[in-house]
């Protein structure tokens, strides 16, 4: 065990501050890397503030699961990475690798419940009371859960792909977004802006739903063919019964019927936003009268995450970011909550040395 520098919160109401945390020694299958950049996901804020009853926070809490870095050391059994390589890790760092879901490359849905998330999860190595994430100068991760970062991608703008990117790419692929399909993305935040980029790149007719009139131009620039201000009932009404797929990224409870009624027959709305309190119950008639579905989706498996990174390299896709030093993290959280970020904060981890 050795020490690493990090930023942590000590309670739901405390500011994140500089701390020292333990990291395990590099085992036979492990990759150690120096963290260069870490994205700031709304899930970091939900966790730091202990907002999810289903997943209580263990303190100190070191968030961060959009991690890009440079490999410093590998274990003797590691074959795919060597010191000096750019590497990345996302929301999970372990799973059973044996169950049906793991065998089908869906480690995030491990049937044995053995998915270990990058932070605030049981630490199988007992290095600490909980896993510690990427707001830190280095991390040790099992090779299976480490991704290659294509050389052509800007490493800072790649970091958000590890959560925001894959969380939108996976459902868009699973529900066949593509040419001839009308796809809606609800909310233009970190996840939503990646959804607009991917749906457009996949060839779907892409419609952004936003509550912010100030984001209309950006929505079009990012790839939306149309932007609907969701507070405007007339604008919403124009799209009734017309969508094949809607991916909803909103981080707060809201009326889902406003969107299910826009789905065509057999259309699906996929919830990826994870609000702290439940949405109002949806109207069942809205679903059964057109065989519509409401579904959910969680991040993506490791193989699909690598596929997404390679797709991004091929199509020159990264996140639109605001680069900040770690000392600005508390301010950044307040801005994310206000929807005031274009469109993902990324921490320059060199600032930890300051
Ligand atoms: P974010 O950057 O804060 O974006 C959320 C967007 O939702 C906002 O920019 C805003 O867009 C819209 N919004 C916020 N509050 C709203 C309200 N009260 N009514 C309507 N719209 C509202 O957050 P994020 O990082 O993209 O994360 C979004 C959610 O996804 C979070 O709950 C996060 O925990 C969850 N998440 C889930 C997964 C998964 O695997 N399923 C992965 C990562 C994150 P407009 O201004 O355009 O309306
Ligand atoms: Zn995330
Ligand atoms: Zn499993």
Coordinates of N, CA and C and ligand atoms in Angstrom, one line a residue, residues 41-44 65-66 91 119 163-164 191 344, ligand 2:
X41 N -18.9 14.4 -13.3 CA -20.2 13.9 -13.6 C -21.2 14.3 -12.6
X42 N -22.5 14.5 -13.0 CA -23.5 14.8 -12.0 C -23.6 13.7 -10.9
X43 N -23.3 12.5 -11.3 CA -23.3 11.4 -10.3 C -22.3 11.7 -9.2
X44 N -21.2 12.3 -9.5 CA -20.2 12.7 -8.4 C -20.9 13.5 -7.4
X65 N -15.1 9.4 -12.1 CA -15.1 8.1 -12.9 C -15.0 8.4 -14.4
X66 N -14.3 9.5 -14.7 CA -14.1 9.8 -16.1 C -12.6 10.1 -16.2
X91 N -16.5 4.0 -15.0 CA -17.3 3.9 -13.8 C -17.1 2.7 -13.0
X119 N -15.8 4.5 -7.5 CA -15.8 5.1 -6.2 C -17.1 4.7 -5.4
X163 N -17.8 8.2 -19.1 CA -19.1 8.0 -18.5 C -20.1 8.7 -19.3
X164 N -20.1 10.0 -19.5 CA -21.1 10.6 -20.3 C -21.2 10.0 -21.7
X191 N -24.2 14.5 -20.2 CA -24.7 13.3 -20.9 C -25.4 13.8 -22.2
X344 N -19.1 20.0 -20.0 CA -18.6 19.1 -19.0 C -17.3 19.8 -18.4
Ligands
LIG2 ZN1 -20.9 9.5 -14.5

